[in-house]
Coordinates of C-alpha atoms and ligand atoms in Angstrom, one line a residue:
M1 CA -63.3 47.6 56.2
Y2 CA -62.1 46.2 52.9
S3 CA -59.2 43.8 52.1
L4 CA -56.5 44.2 49.5
L5 CA -55.2 41.6 47.2
H6 CA -51.9 40.0 48.3
I7 CA -48.8 39.4 46.4
H8 CA -46.3 36.7 47.5
L9 CA -42.8 37.4 46.5
S10 CA -41.0 34.7 48.5
R11 CA -40.4 32.5 45.4
M12 CA -38.6 35.5 43.8
L13 CA -36.0 35.8 46.5
S14 CA -32.6 34.4 45.7
A15 CA -32.4 33.1 49.3
N16 CA -35.2 30.8 48.5
L17 CA -34.1 29.6 45.1
P18 CA -31.3 27.3 44.0
G19 CA -29.1 28.8 41.3
E20 CA -28.4 32.4 40.4
R21 CA -31.8 33.9 39.6
G22 CA -34.0 35.9 41.9
V23 CA -33.6 39.1 43.8
T24 CA -31.9 39.9 47.1
R25 CA -33.2 41.9 50.0
E26 CA -30.2 44.2 49.6
G27 CA -31.1 44.8 46.0
L28 CA -34.6 45.8 47.0
A29 CA -33.4 48.0 49.8
G30 CA -31.1 49.8 47.4
L31 CA -34.0 50.9 45.3
A32 CA -35.8 52.6 48.2
P33 CA -34.8 56.2 47.3
R34 CA -35.9 55.9 43.7
L35 CA -39.2 54.3 44.8
E36 CA -39.8 57.1 47.2
G37 CA -39.3 59.6 44.4
I38 CA -41.8 57.7 42.2
R39 CA -44.3 57.4 45.0
A40 CA -44.1 61.2 45.4
R41 CA -44.7 61.7 41.7
L42 CA -47.7 59.4 41.8
A43 CA -49.2 61.2 44.8
E44 CA -48.7 64.5 43.0
M45 CA -50.5 63.2 39.9
V46 CA -53.5 62.1 42.1
D47 CA -53.6 65.2 44.3
S48 CA -53.3 67.6 41.4
D49 CA -56.0 65.7 39.5
T50 CA -53.9 65.1 36.5
G51 CA -52.8 62.0 34.5
T52 CA -54.1 58.5 34.4
F53 CA -54.2 57.6 38.0
A54 CA -56.4 60.6 39.0
N55 CA -59.2 59.2 36.9
T56 CA -60.7 56.8 39.4
F57 CA -60.9 59.6 42.0
R58 CA -63.3 61.7 39.9
R59 CA -66.9 61.2 40.9
D60 CA -68.9 63.2 38.2
E61 CA -67.6 61.4 35.1
P62 CA -68.5 57.8 36.2
E63 CA -71.9 59.0 37.4
K64 CA -72.7 60.5 33.9
V65 CA -71.7 57.2 32.4
I66 CA -73.8 55.2 34.8
Q67 CA -76.8 57.5 34.1
L68 CA -76.6 57.1 30.4
A69 CA -76.3 53.3 30.7
E70 CA -79.3 53.2 33.1
S71 CA -81.4 55.3 30.7
L72 CA -80.7 52.7 27.9
R73 CA -81.4 49.7 30.1
G74 CA -83.9 47.2 28.7
Q75 CA -84.0 48.9 25.2
F76 CA -81.5 46.7 23.4
R77 CA -81.0 42.9 23.1
N78 CA -77.4 43.3 21.8
L79 CA -74.4 45.5 22.6
V80 CA -71.7 45.7 20.0
L81 CA -68.4 47.2 21.1
V82 CA -66.2 48.7 18.3
G83 CA -62.6 49.6 19.0
I84 CA -59.1 48.2 19.1
G85 CA -56.2 47.8 21.5
G86 CA -56.6 49.9 24.7
S87 CA -60.1 50.8 23.6
T88 CA -61.4 47.2 23.8
W89 CA -59.1 44.9 25.8
G90 CA -60.2 46.2 29.2
T91 CA -63.8 45.8 28.4
L92 CA -63.3 42.3 27.1
A93 CA -61.4 41.5 30.4
I94 CA -64.2 42.9 32.5
Q95 CA -67.0 41.1 30.5
A96 CA -65.2 37.7 30.6
A97 CA -64.4 38.1 34.4
L98 CA -67.8 39.3 35.6
C99 CA -70.4 37.9 33.2
H100 CA -71.4 34.2 32.9
S101 CA -69.4 32.4 30.2
G102 CA -72.8 31.5 28.6
W103 CA -73.8 35.2 28.6
N104 CA -75.1 35.4 25.1
E105 CA -76.9 32.0 25.3
L106 CA -78.5 32.1 28.7
D107 CA -81.3 34.6 29.0
T108 CA -81.7 33.7 32.7
T109 CA -78.2 35.0 33.6
R110 CA -78.6 38.2 31.5
G111 CA -82.0 39.4 32.7
D112 CA -82.7 42.6 30.8
R113 CA -79.0 43.1 30.0
P114 CA -77.8 42.9 26.3
R115 CA -75.9 40.2 24.6
F116 CA -72.3 41.2 24.1
Y117 CA -70.4 41.3 20.7
F118 CA -67.3 43.1 19.7
L119 CA -65.4 44.1 16.6
D120 CA -61.7 44.8 17.3
N121 CA -60.1 44.0 13.9
S122 CA -60.3 44.9 10.3
D123 CA -61.2 41.3 9.5
P124 CA -63.9 41.1 6.8
E125 CA -65.2 37.7 8.0
A126 CA -65.6 39.1 11.6
L127 CA -67.7 42.0 10.3
N128 CA -69.8 39.9 7.9
D129 CA -70.4 37.3 10.7
L130 CA -71.6 40.1 13.0
L131 CA -73.9 41.6 10.4
E132 CA -75.5 38.2 9.9
S133 CA -75.9 37.7 13.7
I134 CA -77.6 40.8 14.9
D135 CA -80.8 42.7 14.1
P136 CA -79.9 46.5 14.0
A137 CA -83.3 47.3 15.4
E138 CA -82.4 45.5 18.6
T139 CA -78.7 46.6 18.8
L140 CA -76.7 49.4 20.5
V141 CA -73.2 50.1 19.1
N142 CA -70.6 51.7 21.3
V143 CA -67.7 53.0 19.2
V144 CA -64.6 53.6 21.3
S145 CA -61.6 55.5 20.0
K146 CA -59.5 57.9 21.8
S147 CA -58.1 59.5 18.6
G148 CA -61.2 58.9 16.6
T149 CA -59.2 58.1 13.5
T150 CA -57.8 54.6 14.0
A151 CA -58.4 52.9 10.7
E152 CA -59.8 49.5 12.0
T153 CA -62.3 51.3 14.2
A154 CA -63.2 53.9 11.6
A155 CA -63.9 51.2 9.0
N156 CA -66.1 49.2 11.4
F157 CA -67.9 52.3 12.5
T158 CA -68.5 53.4 8.9
A159 CA -69.7 50.0 7.9
L160 CA -72.1 49.6 10.8
A161 CA -73.5 53.1 10.6
G162 CA -74.1 52.6 6.8
H163 CA -75.8 49.3 7.5
F164 CA -77.9 50.6 10.3
R165 CA -79.0 53.6 8.2
E166 CA -80.0 51.4 5.4
C167 CA -82.1 49.2 7.7
L168 CA -83.5 51.7 10.1
G169 CA -83.6 55.1 8.2
D170 CA -83.1 58.2 10.3
S171 CA -83.6 56.3 13.6
W172 CA -80.2 54.7 13.1
R173 CA -78.9 57.5 15.4
R174 CA -80.7 56.0 18.5
H175 CA -78.4 53.0 18.2
F176 CA -74.9 54.6 18.5
V177 CA -72.9 55.9 21.4
L178 CA -69.4 57.3 20.8
T179 CA -66.6 57.3 23.3
T180 CA -63.6 59.5 22.5
D181 CA -61.2 62.1 23.7
A182 CA -62.8 65.1 25.4
G183 CA -60.9 67.5 23.1
E184 CA -62.0 68.5 19.6
G185 CA -61.7 65.4 17.4
L186 CA -63.4 63.6 14.6
L187 CA -65.8 61.5 16.7
Q188 CA -66.8 64.6 18.7
R189 CA -67.6 66.4 15.4
I190 CA -69.5 63.4 14.0
G191 CA -71.4 63.1 17.3
R192 CA -72.5 66.8 17.1
E193 CA -73.4 66.6 13.4
E194 CA -75.4 63.4 13.7
Q195 CA -76.7 64.1 17.3
L196 CA -75.2 61.0 18.7
P197 CA -74.4 60.8 22.5
V198 CA -70.6 61.2 23.1
L199 CA -68.8 60.1 26.2
D200 CA -65.5 61.8 27.0
I201 CA -62.2 60.2 27.7
P202 CA -60.0 62.6 29.8
P203 CA -57.2 64.0 27.6
A204 CA -54.5 62.8 30.0
T205 CA -55.7 59.1 29.8
G206 CA -54.0 57.0 27.2
G207 CA -55.7 54.0 25.5
R208 CA -54.2 51.1 27.5
F209 CA -54.7 53.0 30.8
S210 CA -58.3 54.0 30.0
L211 CA -60.4 51.0 31.0
L212 CA -61.6 52.7 34.2
S213 CA -62.8 55.8 32.3
A214 CA -66.0 55.8 30.1
V215 CA -64.1 53.4 27.7
G216 CA -64.7 50.4 30.0
L217 CA -67.2 51.8 32.4
F218 CA -70.0 52.4 29.9
P219 CA -70.1 49.0 28.3
A220 CA -69.6 47.4 31.8
A221 CA -72.5 49.4 33.2
L222 CA -74.7 48.3 30.3
L223 CA -73.8 44.7 31.1
G224 CA -74.8 45.2 34.8
V225 CA -71.4 45.4 36.3
D226 CA -71.0 47.3 39.5
V227 CA -68.7 50.0 38.1
R228 CA -68.6 51.9 41.4
A229 CA -67.1 48.8 43.0
L230 CA -64.5 48.5 40.1
L231 CA -63.5 52.1 40.8
A232 CA -63.4 51.6 44.6
G233 CA -61.1 48.7 44.1
A234 CA -58.8 50.7 41.9
E235 CA -58.8 53.6 44.3
A236 CA -58.0 51.4 47.3
V237 CA -54.8 50.1 45.5
T238 CA -53.7 53.6 44.5
R239 CA -54.2 54.8 48.0
A240 CA -52.2 51.9 49.4
A241 CA -49.4 52.5 46.9
I242 CA -49.2 56.1 48.0
D243 CA -49.8 55.8 51.7
R244 CA -48.2 52.5 52.9
P245 CA -44.7 52.4 54.2
L246 CA -42.3 50.8 51.7
E247 CA -41.9 47.5 53.6
H248 CA -45.6 46.9 53.5
N249 CA -46.2 48.4 50.1
A250 CA -47.1 45.5 47.7
V251 CA -47.2 47.7 44.6
L252 CA -43.8 49.3 45.2
Q253 CA -42.1 46.1 46.4
S254 CA -43.3 43.9 43.6
S255 CA -42.5 46.6 41.0
A256 CA -39.0 46.8 42.4
A257 CA -38.6 43.1 42.4
S258 CA -39.8 42.7 38.8
W259 CA -37.5 45.6 37.7
L260 CA -34.5 44.0 39.4
C261 CA -35.2 40.7 37.5
Y262 CA -35.5 42.7 34.2
T263 CA -32.2 44.4 34.6
D264 CA -30.5 41.1 35.3
W265 CA -32.1 38.3 33.3
A266 CA -35.9 38.4 32.9
R267 CA -36.5 38.9 29.2
V268 CA -40.0 37.3 29.2
N269 CA -42.7 38.4 31.6
V270 CA -45.4 35.7 31.9
L271 CA -48.9 36.3 33.4
M272 CA -50.7 33.1 34.2
P273 CA -54.1 33.4 36.0
Y274 CA -55.6 30.1 37.3
A275 CA -59.2 31.0 36.5
R276 CA -60.8 31.0 33.1
A277 CA -62.7 34.2 34.0
L278 CA -59.3 36.0 34.0
R279 CA -58.1 34.9 30.6
Y280 CA -58.6 38.2 29.0
V281 CA -56.9 40.0 31.9
A282 CA -53.8 38.3 30.5
N283 CA -54.5 39.7 27.0
W284 CA -55.1 43.1 28.4
Y285 CA -51.9 42.9 30.4
V286 CA -49.8 41.8 27.4
Q287 CA -50.9 45.0 25.6
L288 CA -50.4 47.2 28.7
W289 CA -46.9 46.0 29.4
G290 CA -45.7 45.6 25.8
E291 CA -46.9 48.9 24.5
S292 CA -45.9 50.9 27.5
L293 CA -42.4 49.6 28.1
G294 CA -41.2 48.4 24.7
K295 CA -39.4 51.6 23.7
K296 CA -36.5 52.5 21.5
V297 CA -35.3 55.5 23.5
D298 CA -35.4 56.7 27.1
R299 CA -36.3 60.1 28.3
Q300 CA -32.8 61.4 27.6
G301 CA -33.0 60.2 24.0
Q302 CA -30.5 57.3 24.6
V303 CA -31.3 54.3 22.4
R304 CA -32.2 51.5 24.8
H305 CA -34.6 49.1 23.0
S306 CA -36.1 48.5 26.4
G307 CA -38.8 46.1 27.6
S308 CA -39.4 42.5 28.4
T309 CA -41.8 40.5 26.3
P310 CA -45.1 39.9 28.0
L311 CA -46.7 36.5 27.5
G312 CA -50.2 35.5 28.6
A313 CA -50.9 31.9 29.7
L314 CA -53.9 30.2 31.4
G315 CA -53.6 27.8 34.3
A316 CA -54.1 25.0 34.5
A317 CA -54.6 24.5 30.7
D318 CA -51.2 25.8 29.8
Q319 CA -49.5 23.4 32.1
H320 CA -50.0 21.1 29.2
S321 CA -48.4 23.5 26.8
L322 CA -46.1 26.4 27.7
L323 CA -45.1 25.1 31.1
Q324 CA -42.5 22.7 29.6
L325 CA -40.8 25.8 28.2
F326 CA -41.0 27.7 31.5
M327 CA -39.5 24.7 33.3
E328 CA -36.7 23.7 31.0
G329 CA -36.3 26.4 28.4
P330 CA -34.2 29.5 28.6
L331 CA -33.8 30.9 32.2
D332 CA -35.2 34.2 31.1
K333 CA -38.8 34.2 32.4
L334 CA -40.5 35.7 35.4
V335 CA -43.9 34.1 36.0
T336 CA -46.7 35.9 37.8
F337 CA -49.4 33.5 38.9
I338 CA -52.9 34.8 39.8
K339 CA -54.6 32.7 42.3
V340 CA -58.4 33.0 43.2
D341 CA -58.9 32.1 46.8
H342 CA -62.6 31.6 46.7
F343 CA -64.8 30.4 43.8
P344 CA -68.4 31.3 44.6
R345 CA -70.2 28.1 43.5
P346 CA -69.2 24.8 45.0
C347 CA -68.1 22.3 42.4
P348 CA -67.6 18.9 44.1
I349 CA -66.0 16.1 42.2
P350 CA -68.1 13.0 42.9
G351 CA -66.7 9.5 43.6
T352 CA -68.1 8.2 40.3
F353 CA -65.3 5.7 39.6
A354 CA -64.6 4.6 43.1
S355 CA -63.1 1.3 42.1
H356 CA -60.3 3.0 40.0
P357 CA -57.7 4.3 42.4
E358 CA -56.0 6.2 39.6
I359 CA -58.9 8.7 39.5
A360 CA -60.9 7.8 42.6
Y361 CA -58.5 9.9 44.7
L362 CA -60.2 13.0 43.2
G363 CA -63.6 12.1 44.5
G364 CA -64.7 14.2 47.5
H365 CA -62.5 17.2 46.5
D366 CA -63.8 20.4 45.1
M367 CA -62.6 21.5 41.6
A368 CA -61.4 24.7 43.2
S369 CA -59.0 22.8 45.5
L370 CA -57.6 21.0 42.4
I371 CA -56.9 24.2 40.4
N372 CA -55.3 25.9 43.4
A373 CA -53.2 22.8 44.2
E374 CA -52.0 22.8 40.6
L375 CA -51.0 26.4 40.9
E376 CA -49.0 25.8 44.1
S377 CA -47.4 22.7 42.7
T378 CA -46.3 24.5 39.5
A379 CA -44.9 27.4 41.4
E380 CA -43.0 25.1 43.7
A381 CA -41.7 23.0 40.8
L382 CA -40.4 26.1 39.1
R383 CA -38.7 27.2 42.3
L384 CA -37.0 23.8 42.7
E385 CA -35.6 24.4 39.2
G386 CA -34.3 27.8 40.3
R387 CA -37.0 29.7 38.3
P388 CA -38.5 32.6 40.1
S389 CA -42.2 33.3 40.2
R390 CA -44.6 35.4 42.3
T391 CA -48.3 34.8 43.1
L392 CA -51.0 37.5 43.3
V393 CA -53.9 36.3 45.4
L394 CA -57.4 37.6 44.6
P395 CA -59.8 36.8 47.4
E396 CA -62.5 36.3 44.7
V397 CA -63.4 37.5 41.2
N398 CA -65.7 40.4 41.8
A399 CA -65.8 44.0 40.6
F400 CA -64.0 45.3 43.6
Y401 CA -61.0 42.9 43.4
L402 CA -60.9 43.1 39.6
G403 CA -60.6 46.9 39.9
Q404 CA -57.7 46.3 42.3
L405 CA -56.1 43.9 39.9
F406 CA -56.2 46.3 36.9
Q407 CA -54.9 49.2 39.0
F408 CA -52.1 47.0 40.5
F409 CA -50.8 46.2 37.0
M410 CA -51.3 49.7 35.7
L411 CA -49.3 51.1 38.6
E412 CA -46.6 48.5 38.3
T413 CA -46.2 49.2 34.6
F414 CA -45.9 52.9 35.3
I415 CA -43.4 52.3 38.1
N416 CA -41.3 50.1 35.8
G417 CA -41.4 52.8 33.2
E418 CA -40.2 55.3 35.7
L419 CA -37.4 53.0 36.8
M420 CA -36.4 52.6 33.1
D421 CA -36.6 56.4 32.7
L422 CA -38.9 56.3 29.7
N423 CA -42.3 57.6 28.7
T424 CA -44.7 54.8 29.7
F425 CA -47.7 56.5 28.1
D426 CA -46.7 57.0 24.4
Q427 CA -46.5 54.4 21.6
P428 CA -44.4 55.9 18.8
G429 CA -44.0 52.5 17.2
V430 CA -47.7 51.9 16.9
E431 CA -48.3 55.4 15.7
A432 CA -45.8 54.9 12.9
G433 CA -47.7 51.9 11.6
K434 CA -51.0 53.8 11.8
I435 CA -49.6 56.7 9.7
L436 CA -48.3 54.3 7.1
T437 CA -51.7 52.6 6.9
Y438 CA -53.4 55.9 6.3
G439 CA -51.0 56.6 3.4
A440 CA -51.5 53.1 2.0
M441 CA -55.3 53.6 2.1
G442 CA -55.2 57.1 0.5
R443 CA -56.0 59.3 3.4
P444 CA -55.4 63.0 2.3
G445 CA -52.3 64.5 3.8
F446 CA -50.5 61.2 4.2
E447 CA -49.4 60.7 0.5
A448 CA -45.7 61.2 1.2
R449 CA -45.8 58.4 3.7
E450 CA -47.5 56.2 1.1
A451 CA -44.5 56.8 -1.2
D452 CA -42.2 55.8 1.7
L453 CA -44.1 52.6 2.2
A454 CA -44.1 51.8 -1.5
D455 CA -40.3 52.2 -1.6
R456 CA -39.8 50.0 1.4
M457 CA -42.0 47.3 0.0
E458 CA -40.1 47.3 -3.2
F459 CA -36.8 47.1 -1.3
T460 CA -37.9 44.1 0.7
G461 CA -39.4 42.4 -2.3
D462 CA -42.9 42.0 -0.6
Ligands
PA5_1 O1 -52.9 52.0 24.2 C1 -53.0 52.6 23.2 O2 -52.9 53.9 23.2 C2 -53.4 52.0 21.8 O3 -53.4 50.6 21.9 C3 -54.7 52.4 21.4 O4 -55.7 52.1 22.4 C4 -55.1 51.8 20.0 O5 -54.2 52.1 19.1 C5 -56.5 52.4 19.6 O6 -56.4 53.8 19.5 P1 -57.7 54.7 19.5 O7 -58.4 54.5 20.8 O8 -57.2 56.1 19.3 O9 -58.6 54.2 18.4

């Protein structure tokens, strides 16, 4: 028997808040018919084995990924992940959550697993630093790009492949694994020509929803993460979203509550985990929410300029930074806290300065009780100011609960997109920028766009 993460919504209910923010039980009840429709669509996607949320139910693809990772185990001292956006944030979140924070320094925590590096930008210093830090002979590079043509990833791939070829001759090929769309694309072609292993991303799975496909599972498996547990966690949440009655359905209820806040006043959507291990979950979430729901038009073609602005924060550190704004700035933020119930290693605070009552009171407590007391106190302080928040409780940070957390947010994003009646899975704004970059860099077939860009730059005087 497994347990599911909890979400506490009581500090979002207007009955529990002074002032005018928050949601009412009637408001939530009024959404029931629409939620039932969305739930049916989700069930259909899973049952018919199509779309993003069917991924985690497929057994053969993860097993292929695990096998390849196992066959490479112990052969490389370094793993370099090359990608950007949805092709890297998920893996960064998994690595930060489940690997020791001194992963690259401490051989004892890594065992025979590789050090972890990544390139997710077109930053010349980042590339030069990496080339100076790794020995190609000891390094495996995983290039991840759904489209295969994203300029930043293509540039980093090209540079690394060139460098590895120069250093290693023909055997450079043993050092690359490509992850890309299963259809016919550039990386599939290069993989065939150069005889590099290629892992497939299911065509229906978009970048920011892809971390539980080969995109995140392969690097995670190389790092020793229990990827079957990640998938099991994600599956459990999807099943609960589909099967549980509405009143006990955390995903549907919390999605409805956040949607009601959005339609009324919530223009900023803050995610604030109180665990350093989850800091990149906030970055991943920012991309997921922002790129999925920030849309000009809805499905009917009506101009909406939809979306609330996602903002990542880290508790307790950002209590000494952003919290002032959350407490006293514009009343336009919904804060989601993530609480970790159990931290695996005890961390007692000793009574070192017993004669100083100003700090002696901390002695005898565990650091975990301090961070969780800070979360509760902050949520309560916000409530007293009439500022809604909700708290997601993770029993502990492990692969199973992390899988749940990712799936919870992916489902919630999808449900909000359905309530907004928009396409959650496209990103026309991002695509436009990519196309203009191709033109600016001289990619054949994109010259007209280059001319457009030149015109615009002249007009703005840049
Ligand atoms: O979520 C998305 O679709 C985007 O953020 C992509 O992941 C990002 O643009 C990278 O694209 P690709 O994986 O095609 O290189």
